[in-house]
Structures are given as structure tokens and as C-alpha cells.
Amino acid sequence: MASSGYLQAAALLLAGLLCLGAAEADQDTGTVIPAESRPCVDCHAFEFMQRALQDLKKTAFNLDARTETLVLRAERRALCDCMPIGSLG
């Protein structure tokens, strides 16, 4: 029974060492991309903001159109409620 505990401890120790070695190897073998070939972060952010602004403009236009429709509908209802039915026809 005690030998299985030692085996588990040894396996955990070995796994930890392997993970540590792999992490160090990843840091050592990292490649550096020259600035000329990297995409411009500011350009991508600007494009994203332009698309977001266009979406906001569409949403604002849709809300404005919907509000205008609702206001006209409410005005029509108020007008119809004020006038007697016989005077409309």
C-alpha cells in the first residue's frame, strides 16, 4: 500500500518537472515578429470603432423611425377619440 503512495508522489513530481521544463522551453523558443509585418493595432481599433459607430447610427435611425411611427399613431388615436364618429365620414 505504501509503495503506491510513493509511485503517485513520484509521478506528480515528474509531471511537475515536465510542465516546468515545457514552460521554460516555450519562453526560450518564442519568435519575435518585426514591427513592419505586424498589423497596426491602432488601425484595427479604428476600423472596429467605425463599424460600431455605423451600427449605432443604424440603431438610432431605427429608433427614431419607430418613435415617429408611434407618435403619429398616438396622435391619430387622440384625434379619432376627440371627433364624433359621424363627422369623420
PDB file of N, CA and C in Angstrom:
ATOM      1  N   MET A   1       0.811  -1.181   0.000  1.00  0.00           N
ATOM      2  CA  MET A   1       0.000   0.000   0.000  1.00  0.00           C
ATOM      3  C   MET A   1       0.862   1.257   0.000  1.00  0.00           C
ATOM      4  N   ALA A   2       1.924   1.252   0.770  1.00  0.00           N
ATOM      5  CA  ALA A   2       2.793   2.411   0.868  1.00  0.00           C
ATOM      6  C   ALA A   2       3.516   2.649  -0.450  1.00  0.00           C
ATOM      7  N   SER A   3       3.814   1.597  -1.195  1.00  0.00           N
ATOM      8  CA  SER A   3       4.534   1.767  -2.453  1.00  0.00           C
ATOM      9  C   SER A   3       3.685   2.499  -3.489  1.00  0.00           C
ATOM     10  N   SER A   4       2.355   2.332  -3.450  1.00  0.00           N
ATOM     11  CA  SER A   4       1.506   3.057  -4.402  1.00  0.00           C
ATOM     12  C   SER A   4       1.525   4.555  -4.096  1.00  0.00           C
ATOM     13  N   GLY A   5       1.622   4.930  -2.835  1.00  0.00           N
ATOM     14  CA  GLY A   5       1.733   6.344  -2.462  1.00  0.00           C
ATOM     15  C   GLY A   5       3.023   6.944  -2.970  1.00  0.00           C
ATOM     16  N   TYR A   6       4.119   6.157  -2.871  1.00  0.00           N
ATOM     17  CA  TYR A   6       5.394   6.638  -3.390  1.00  0.00           C
ATOM     18  C   TYR A   6       5.340   6.779  -4.902  1.00  0.00           C
ATOM     19  N   LEU A   7       4.678   5.840  -5.557  1.00  0.00           N
ATOM     20  CA  LEU A   7       4.570   5.904  -7.013  1.00  0.00           C
ATOM     21  C   LEU A   7       3.763   7.139  -7.436  1.00  0.00           C
ATOM     22  N   GLN A   8       2.692   7.413  -6.714  1.00  0.00           N
ATOM     23  CA  GLN A   8       1.875   8.594  -7.037  1.00  0.00           C
ATOM     24  C   GLN A   8       2.663   9.883  -6.813  1.00  0.00           C
ATOM     25  N   ALA A   9       3.406   9.939  -5.720  1.00  0.00           N
ATOM     26  CA  ALA A   9       4.209  11.125  -5.427  1.00  0.00           C
ATOM     27  C   ALA A   9       5.286  11.318  -6.489  1.00  0.00           C
ATOM     28  N   ALA A  10       5.912  10.211  -6.896  1.00  0.00           N
ATOM     29  CA  ALA A  10       6.948  10.290  -7.928  1.00  0.00           C
ATOM     30  C   ALA A  10       6.351  10.731  -9.261  1.00  0.00           C
ATOM     31  N   ALA A  11       5.152  10.212  -9.593  1.00  0.00           N
ATOM     32  CA  ALA A  11       4.501  10.586 -10.843  1.00  0.00           C
ATOM     33  C   ALA A  11       4.146  12.072 -10.837  1.00  0.00           C
ATOM     34  N   LEU A  12       3.647  12.579  -9.714  1.00  0.00           N
ATOM     35  CA  LEU A  12       3.316  14.001  -9.610  1.00  0.00           C
ATOM     36  C   LEU A  12       4.564  14.870  -9.728  1.00  0.00           C
ATOM     37  N   LEU A  13       5.637  14.440  -9.098  1.00  0.00           N
ATOM     38  CA  LEU A  13       6.888  15.186  -9.172  1.00  0.00           C
ATOM     39  C   LEU A  13       7.405  15.224 -10.602  1.00  0.00           C
ATOM     40  N   LEU A  14       7.356  14.081 -11.271  1.00  0.00           N
ATOM     41  CA  LEU A  14       7.818  14.004 -12.659  1.00  0.00           C
ATOM     42  C   LEU A  14       6.950  14.879 -13.559  1.00  0.00           C
ATOM     43  N   ALA A  15       5.629  14.843 -13.370  1.00  0.00           N
ATOM     44  CA  ALA A  15       4.727  15.666 -14.185  1.00  0.00           C
ATOM     45  C   ALA A  15       4.999  17.149 -13.957  1.00  0.00           C
ATOM     46  N   GLY A  16       5.246  17.530 -12.716  1.00  0.00           N
ATOM     47  CA  GLY A  16       5.556  18.920 -12.415  1.00  0.00           C
ATOM     48  C   GLY A  16       6.843  19.368 -13.079  1.00  0.00           C
ATOM     49  N   LEU A  17       7.857  18.521 -13.056  1.00  0.00           N
ATOM     50  CA  LEU A  17       9.121  18.873 -13.700  1.00  0.00           C
ATOM     51  C   LEU A  17       8.966  18.985 -15.206  1.00  0.00           C
ATOM     52  N   LEU A  18       8.174  18.096 -15.789  1.00  0.00           N
ATOM     53  CA  LEU A  18       7.956  18.155 -17.234  1.00  0.00           C
ATOM     54  C   LEU A  18       7.219  19.430 -17.627  1.00  0.00           C
ATOM     55  N   CYS A  19       6.221  19.803 -16.845  1.00  0.00           N
ATOM     56  CA  CYS A  19       5.479  21.039 -17.129  1.00  0.00           C
ATOM     57  C   CYS A  19       6.380  22.259 -16.990  1.00  0.00           C
ATOM     58  N   LEU A  20       7.213  22.260 -15.972  1.00  0.00           N
ATOM     59  CA  LEU A  20       8.120  23.377 -15.757  1.00  0.00           C
ATOM     60  C   LEU A  20       9.110  23.487 -16.914  1.00  0.00           C
ATOM     61  N   GLY A  21       9.639  22.360 -17.350  1.00  0.00           N
ATOM     62  CA  GLY A  21      10.573  22.362 -18.474  1.00  0.00           C
ATOM     63  C   GLY A  21       9.901  22.813 -19.754  1.00  0.00           C
ATOM     64  N   ALA A  22       8.670  22.407 -19.986  1.00  0.00           N
ATOM     65  CA  ALA A  22       7.957  22.804 -21.198  1.00  0.00           C
ATOM     66  C   ALA A  22       7.677  24.297 -21.199  1.00  0.00           C
ATOM     67  N   ALA A  23       7.346  24.846 -20.042  1.00  0.00           N
ATOM     68  CA  ALA A  23       7.070  26.276 -19.953  1.00  0.00           C
ATOM     69  C   ALA A  23       8.322  27.082 -20.243  1.00  0.00           C
ATOM     70  N   GLU A  24       9.451  26.646 -19.723  1.00  0.00           N
ATOM     71  CA  GLU A  24      10.706  27.354 -19.980  1.00  0.00           C
ATOM     72  C   GLU A  24      11.091  27.247 -21.441  1.00  0.00           C
ATOM     73  N   ALA A  25      10.854  26.090 -22.058  1.00  0.00           N
ATOM     74  CA  ALA A  25      11.195  25.909 -23.465  1.00  0.00           C
ATOM     75  C   ALA A  25      10.339  26.817 -24.342  1.00  0.00           C
ATOM     76  N   ASP A  26       9.067  26.995 -23.991  1.00  0.00           N
ATOM     77  CA  ASP A  26       8.200  27.869 -24.768  1.00  0.00           C
ATOM     78  C   ASP A  26       8.693  29.301 -24.718  1.00  0.00           C
ATOM     79  N   GLN A  27       9.181  29.735 -23.574  1.00  0.00           N
ATOM     80  CA  GLN A  27       9.667  31.100 -23.452  1.00  0.00           C
ATOM     81  C   GLN A  27      10.958  31.286 -24.240  1.00  0.00           C
ATOM     82  N   ASP A  28      11.791  30.258 -24.275  1.00  0.00           N
ATOM     83  CA  ASP A  28      13.064  30.367 -24.977  1.00  0.00           C
ATOM     84  C   ASP A  28      12.880  30.359 -26.485  1.00  0.00           C
ATOM     85  N   THR A  29      11.916  29.586 -26.985  1.00  0.00           N
ATOM     86  CA  THR A  29      11.788  29.435 -28.421  1.00  0.00           C
ATOM     87  C   THR A  29      10.776  30.392 -29.027  1.00  0.00           C
ATOM     88  N   GLY A  30      10.312  31.384 -28.290  1.00  0.00           N
ATOM     89  CA  GLY A  30       9.345  32.342 -28.824  1.00  0.00           C
ATOM     90  C   GLY A  30       9.953  33.136 -29.960  1.00  0.00           C
ATOM     91  N   THR A  31       9.159  33.391 -30.982  1.00  0.00           N
ATOM     92  CA  THR A  31       9.665  34.149 -32.124  1.00  0.00           C
ATOM     93  C   THR A  31       9.175  35.587 -32.019  1.00  0.00           C
ATOM     94  N   VAL A  32      10.008  36.480 -32.472  1.00  0.00           N
ATOM     95  CA  VAL A  32       9.676  37.895 -32.449  1.00  0.00           C
ATOM     96  C   VAL A  32       9.303  38.309 -33.867  1.00  0.00           C
ATOM     97  N   ILE A  33       8.114  38.879 -34.015  1.00  0.00           N
ATOM     98  CA  ILE A  33       7.666  39.339 -35.331  1.00  0.00           C
ATOM     99  C   ILE A  33       8.083  40.793 -35.478  1.00  0.00           C
ATOM    100  N   PRO A  34       8.754  41.118 -36.577  1.00  0.00           N
ATOM    101  CA  PRO A  34       9.182  42.512 -36.768  1.00  0.00           C
ATOM    102  C   PRO A  34       7.984  43.458 -36.806  1.00  0.00           C
ATOM    103  N   ALA A  35       8.197  44.682 -36.355  1.00  0.00           N
ATOM    104  CA  ALA A  35       7.111  45.662 -36.276  1.00  0.00           C
ATOM    105  C   ALA A  35       6.517  45.954 -37.652  1.00  0.00           C
ATOM    106  N   GLU A  36       7.338  45.865 -38.717  1.00  0.00           N
ATOM    107  CA  GLU A  36       6.849  46.182 -40.060  1.00  0.00           C
ATOM    108  C   GLU A  36       5.792  45.186 -40.532  1.00  0.00           C
ATOM    109  N   SER A  37       5.889  43.936 -40.074  1.00  0.00           N
ATOM    110  CA  SER A  37       4.966  42.919 -40.554  1.00  0.00           C
ATOM    111  C   SER A  37       3.793  42.692 -39.613  1.00  0.00           C
ATOM    112  N   ARG A  38       3.816  43.316 -38.448  1.00  0.00           N
ATOM    113  CA  ARG A  38       2.693  43.184 -37.515  1.00  0.00           C
ATOM    114  C   ARG A  38       1.561  44.093 -37.951  1.00  0.00           C
ATOM    115  N   PRO A  39       0.313  43.654 -37.770  1.00  0.00           N
ATOM    116  CA  PRO A  39      -0.801  44.550 -38.114  1.00  0.00           C
ATOM    117  C   PRO A  39      -0.841  45.740 -37.161  1.00  0.00           C
ATOM    118  N   CYS A  40      -1.276  46.834 -37.675  1.00  0.00           N
ATOM    119  CA  CYS A  40      -1.354  48.063 -36.884  1.00  0.00           C
ATOM    120  C   CYS A  40      -2.527  47.952 -35.917  1.00  0.00           C
ATOM    121  N   VAL A  41      -2.233  47.918 -34.638  1.00  0.00           N
ATOM    122  CA  VAL A  41      -3.280  47.767 -33.625  1.00  0.00           C
ATOM    123  C   VAL A  41      -4.211  48.972 -33.653  1.00  0.00           C
ATOM    124  N   ASP A  42      -3.639  50.157 -33.803  1.00  0.00           N
ATOM    125  CA  ASP A  42      -4.465  51.358 -33.849  1.00  0.00           C
ATOM    126  C   ASP A  42      -5.399  51.336 -35.053  1.00  0.00           C
ATOM    127  N   CYS A  43      -4.920  50.816 -36.196  1.00  0.00           N
ATOM    128  CA  CYS A  43      -5.763  50.752 -37.393  1.00  0.00           C
ATOM    129  C   CYS A  43      -6.936  49.810 -37.168  1.00  0.00           C
ATOM    130  N   HIS A  44      -6.659  48.652 -36.545  1.00  0.00           N
ATOM    131  CA  HIS A  44      -7.733  47.699 -36.269  1.00  0.00           C
ATOM    132  C   HIS A  44      -8.738  48.278 -35.277  1.00  0.00           C
ATOM    133  N   ALA A  45      -8.241  48.981 -34.276  1.00  0.00           N
ATOM    134  CA  ALA A  45      -9.136  49.604 -33.306  1.00  0.00           C
ATOM    135  C   ALA A  45      -9.988  50.670 -33.988  1.00  0.00           C
ATOM    136  N   PHE A  46      -9.380  51.430 -34.895  1.00  0.00           N
ATOM    137  CA  PHE A  46     -10.118  52.466 -35.610  1.00  0.00           C
ATOM    138  C   PHE A  46     -11.209  51.849 -36.477  1.00  0.00           C
ATOM    139  N   GLU A  47     -10.876  50.754 -37.192  1.00  0.00           N
ATOM    140  CA  GLU A  47     -11.872  50.073 -38.026  1.00  0.00           C
ATOM    141  C   GLU A  47     -13.012  49.528 -37.171  1.00  0.00           C
ATOM    142  N   PHE A  48     -12.668  48.965 -36.020  1.00  0.00           N
ATOM    143  CA  PHE A  48     -13.695  48.442 -35.121  1.00  0.00           C
ATOM    144  C   PHE A  48     -14.618  49.566 -34.652  1.00  0.00           C
ATOM    145  N   MET A  49     -14.021  50.701 -34.294  1.00  0.00           N
ATOM    146  CA  MET A  49     -14.825  51.825 -33.823  1.00  0.00           C
ATOM    147  C   MET A  49     -15.705  52.385 -34.945  1.00  0.00           C
ATOM    148  N   GLN A  50     -15.199  52.376 -36.180  1.00  0.00           N
ATOM    149  CA  GLN A  50     -16.017  52.829 -37.306  1.00  0.00           C
ATOM    150  C   GLN A  50     -17.230  51.928 -37.492  1.00  0.00           C
ATOM    151  N   ARG A  51     -17.013  50.610 -37.420  1.00  0.00           N
ATOM    152  CA  ARG A  51     -18.134  49.671 -37.567  1.00  0.00           C
ATOM    153  C   ARG A  51     -19.129  49.842 -36.419  1.00  0.00           C
ATOM    154  N   ALA A  52     -18.617  50.033 -35.217  1.00  0.00           N
ATOM    155  CA  ALA A  52     -19.502  50.229 -34.064  1.00  0.00           C
ATOM    156  C   ALA A  52     -20.312  51.512 -34.231  1.00  0.00           C
ATOM    157  N   LEU A  53     -19.687  52.571 -34.742  1.00  0.00           N
ATOM    158  CA  LEU A  53     -20.384  53.832 -34.955  1.00  0.00           C
ATOM    159  C   LEU A  53     -21.473  53.677 -36.016  1.00  0.00           C
ATOM    160  N   GLN A  54     -21.171  52.932 -37.090  1.00  0.00           N
ATOM    161  CA  GLN A  54     -22.182  52.683 -38.117  1.00  0.00           C
ATOM    162  C   GLN A  54     -23.360  51.909 -37.540  1.00  0.00           C
ATOM    163  N   ASP A  55     -23.083  50.920 -36.708  1.00  0.00           N
ATOM    164  CA  ASP A  55     -24.154  50.157 -36.073  1.00  0.00           C
ATOM    165  C   ASP A  55     -24.998  51.057 -35.171  1.00  0.00           C
ATOM    166  N   LEU A  56     -24.337  51.945 -34.431  1.00  0.00           N
ATOM    167  CA  LEU A  56     -25.072  52.869 -33.569  1.00  0.00           C
ATOM    168  C   LEU A  56     -25.939  53.822 -34.377  1.00  0.00           C
ATOM    169  N   LYS A  57     -25.420  54.283 -35.517  1.00  0.00           N
ATOM    170  CA  LYS A  57     -26.209  55.167 -36.371  1.00  0.00           C
ATOM    171  C   LYS A  57     -27.443  54.445 -36.901  1.00  0.00           C
ATOM    172  N   LYS A  58     -27.279  53.192 -37.330  1.00  0.00           N
ATOM    173  CA  LYS A  58     -28.427  52.409 -37.808  1.00  0.00           C
ATOM    174  C   LYS A  58     -29.450  52.226 -36.699  1.00  0.00           C
ATOM    175  N   THR A  59     -28.972  51.906 -35.517  1.00  0.00           N
ATOM    176  CA  THR A  59     -29.875  51.704 -34.381  1.00  0.00           C
ATOM    177  C   THR A  59     -30.612  52.998 -34.050  1.00  0.00           C
ATOM    178  N   ALA A  60     -29.890  54.113 -34.043  1.00  0.00           N
ATOM    179  CA  ALA A  60     -30.520  55.406 -33.745  1.00  0.00           C
ATOM    180  C   ALA A  60     -31.562  55.743 -34.804  1.00  0.00           C
ATOM    181  N   PHE A  61     -31.248  55.497 -36.069  1.00  0.00           N
ATOM    182  CA  PHE A  61     -32.209  55.768 -37.139  1.00  0.00           C
ATOM    183  C   PHE A  61     -33.449  54.905 -36.978  1.00  0.00           C
ATOM    184  N   ASN A  62     -33.258  53.613 -36.678  1.00  0.00           N
ATOM    185  CA  ASN A  62     -34.399  52.716 -36.488  1.00  0.00           C
ATOM    186  C   ASN A  62     -35.254  53.148 -35.296  1.00  0.00           C
ATOM    187  N   LEU A  63     -34.597  53.546 -34.209  1.00  0.00           N
ATOM    188  CA  LEU A  63     -35.340  54.013 -33.043  1.00  0.00           C
ATOM    189  C   LEU A  63     -36.096  55.300 -33.352  1.00  0.00           C
ATOM    190  N   ASP A  64     -35.461  56.195 -34.111  1.00  0.00           N
ATOM    191  CA  ASP A  64     -36.103  57.449 -34.476  1.00  0.00           C
ATOM    192  C   ASP A  64     -37.329  57.188 -35.343  1.00  0.00           C
ATOM    193  N   ALA A  65     -37.191  56.297 -36.318  1.00  0.00           N
ATOM    194  CA  ALA A  65     -38.314  55.967 -37.186  1.00  0.00           C
ATOM    195  C   ALA A  65     -39.435  55.298 -36.395  1.00  0.00           C
ATOM    196  N   ARG A  66     -39.072  54.416 -35.495  1.00  0.00           N
ATOM    197  CA  ARG A  66     -40.081  53.728 -34.676  1.00  0.00           C
ATOM    198  C   ARG A  66     -40.796  54.724 -33.756  1.00  0.00           C
ATOM    199  N   THR A  67     -40.044  55.651 -33.174  1.00  0.00           N
ATOM    200  CA  THR A  67     -40.635  56.665 -32.304  1.00  0.00           C
ATOM    201  C   THR A  67     -41.600  57.543 -33.092  1.00  0.00           C
ATOM    202  N   GLU A  68     -41.194  57.950 -34.285  1.00  0.00           N
ATOM    203  CA  GLU A  68     -42.062  58.786 -35.110  1.00  0.00           C
ATOM    204  C   GLU A  68     -43.355  58.050 -35.465  1.00  0.00           C
ATOM    205  N   THR A  69     -43.248  56.774 -35.783  1.00  0.00           N
ATOM    206  CA  THR A  69     -44.434  55.977 -36.096  1.00  0.00           C
ATOM    207  C   THR A  69     -45.360  55.893 -34.892  1.00  0.00           C
ATOM    208  N   LEU A  70     -44.777  55.655 -33.723  1.00  0.00           N
ATOM    209  CA  LEU A  70     -45.604  55.557 -32.521  1.00  0.00           C
ATOM    210  C   LEU A  70     -46.266  56.885 -32.170  1.00  0.00           C
ATOM    211  N   VAL A  71     -45.560  57.993 -32.353  1.00  0.00           N
ATOM    212  CA  VAL A  71     -46.130  59.313 -32.072  1.00  0.00           C
ATOM    213  C   VAL A  71     -47.283  59.597 -33.026  1.00  0.00           C
ATOM    214  N   LEU A  72     -47.096  59.305 -34.323  1.00  0.00           N
ATOM    215  CA  LEU A  72     -48.169  59.519 -35.290  1.00  0.00           C
ATOM    216  C   LEU A  72     -49.389  58.659 -34.968  1.00  0.00           C
ATOM    217  N   ARG A  73     -49.148  57.430 -34.567  1.00  0.00           N
ATOM    218  CA  ARG A  73     -50.245  56.535 -34.205  1.00  0.00           C
ATOM    219  C   ARG A  73     -50.996  57.074 -32.983  1.00  0.00           C
ATOM    220  N   ALA A  74     -50.255  57.557 -31.993  1.00  0.00           N
ATOM    221  CA  ALA A  74     -50.891  58.120 -30.791  1.00  0.00           C
ATOM    222  C   ALA A  74     -51.677  59.380 -31.133  1.00  0.00           C
ATOM    223  N   GLU A  75     -51.129  60.237 -32.011  1.00  0.00           N
ATOM    224  CA  GLU A  75     -51.844  61.446 -32.418  1.00  0.00           C
ATOM    225  C   GLU A  75     -53.128  61.093 -33.168  1.00  0.00           C
ATOM    226  N   ARG A  76     -53.050  60.080 -34.021  1.00  0.00           N
ATOM    227  CA  ARG A  76     -54.230  59.657 -34.771  1.00  0.00           C
ATOM    228  C   ARG A  76     -55.309  59.129 -33.827  1.00  0.00           C
ATOM    229  N   ARG A  77     -54.884  58.346 -32.838  1.00  0.00           N
ATOM    230  CA  ARG A  77     -55.851  57.821 -31.857  1.00  0.00           C
ATOM    231  C   ARG A  77     -56.495  58.964 -31.081  1.00  0.00           C
ATOM    232  N   ALA A  78     -55.681  59.928 -30.665  1.00  0.00           N
ATOM    233  CA  ALA A  78     -56.216  61.054 -29.908  1.00  0.00           C
ATOM    234  C   ALA A  78     -57.184  61.859 -30.760  1.00  0.00           C
ATOM    235  N   LEU A  79     -56.859  62.036 -32.030  1.00  0.00           N
ATOM    236  CA  LEU A  79     -57.734  62.777 -32.932  1.00  0.00           C
ATOM    237  C   LEU A  79     -59.047  62.038 -33.139  1.00  0.00           C
ATOM    238  N   CYS A  80     -58.948  60.729 -33.332  1.00  0.00           N
ATOM    239  CA  CYS A  80     -60.153  59.932 -33.550  1.00  0.00           C
ATOM    240  C   CYS A  80     -61.008  59.881 -32.293  1.00  0.00           C
ATOM    241  N   ASP A  81     -60.374  59.899 -31.116  1.00  0.00           N
ATOM    242  CA  ASP A  81     -61.135  59.862 -29.870  1.00  0.00           C
ATOM    243  C   ASP A  81     -61.866  61.180 -29.622  1.00  0.00           C
ATOM    244  N   CYS A  82     -61.310  62.288 -30.122  1.00  0.00           N
ATOM    245  CA  CYS A  82     -61.911  63.590 -29.865  1.00  0.00           C
ATOM    246  C   CYS A  82     -63.083  63.865 -30.803  1.00  0.00           C
ATOM    247  N   MET A  83     -62.997  63.387 -32.017  1.00  0.00           N
ATOM    248  CA  MET A  83     -64.025  63.691 -33.017  1.00  0.00           C
ATOM    249  C   MET A  83     -65.174  62.679 -32.928  1.00  0.00           C
ATOM    250  N   PRO A  84     -66.374  63.154 -33.092  1.00  0.00           N
ATOM    251  CA  PRO A  84     -67.503  62.211 -33.146  1.00  0.00           C
ATOM    252  C   PRO A  84     -67.408  61.349 -34.407  1.00  0.00           C
ATOM    253  N   ILE A  85     -67.889  60.138 -34.320  1.00  0.00           N
ATOM    254  CA  ILE A  85     -67.794  59.187 -35.430  1.00  0.00           C
ATOM    255  C   ILE A  85     -68.520  59.703 -36.654  1.00  0.00           C
ATOM    256  N   GLY A  86     -69.607  60.389 -36.513  1.00  0.00           N
ATOM    257  CA  GLY A  86     -70.387  60.876 -37.654  1.00  0.00           C
ATOM    258  C   GLY A  86     -69.661  61.946 -38.451  1.00  0.00           C
ATOM    259  N   SER A  87     -68.762  62.706 -37.822  1.00  0.00           N
ATOM    260  CA  SER A  87     -68.105  63.796 -38.545  1.00  0.00           C
ATOM    261  C   SER A  87     -66.941  63.308 -39.395  1.00  0.00           C
ATOM    262  N   LEU A  88     -66.453  62.090 -39.169  1.00  0.00           N
ATOM    263  CA  LEU A  88     -65.339  61.561 -39.956  1.00  0.00           C
ATOM    264  C   LEU A  88     -65.802  61.094 -41.338  1.00  0.00           C
ATOM    265  N   GLY A  89     -67.002  60.662 -41.471  1.00  0.00           N
ATOM    266  CA  GLY A  89     -67.467  60.066 -42.733  1.00  0.00           C
ATOM    267  C   GLY A  89     -68.252  60.945 -43.545  1.00  0.00           C
TER     268      GLY A  89
END
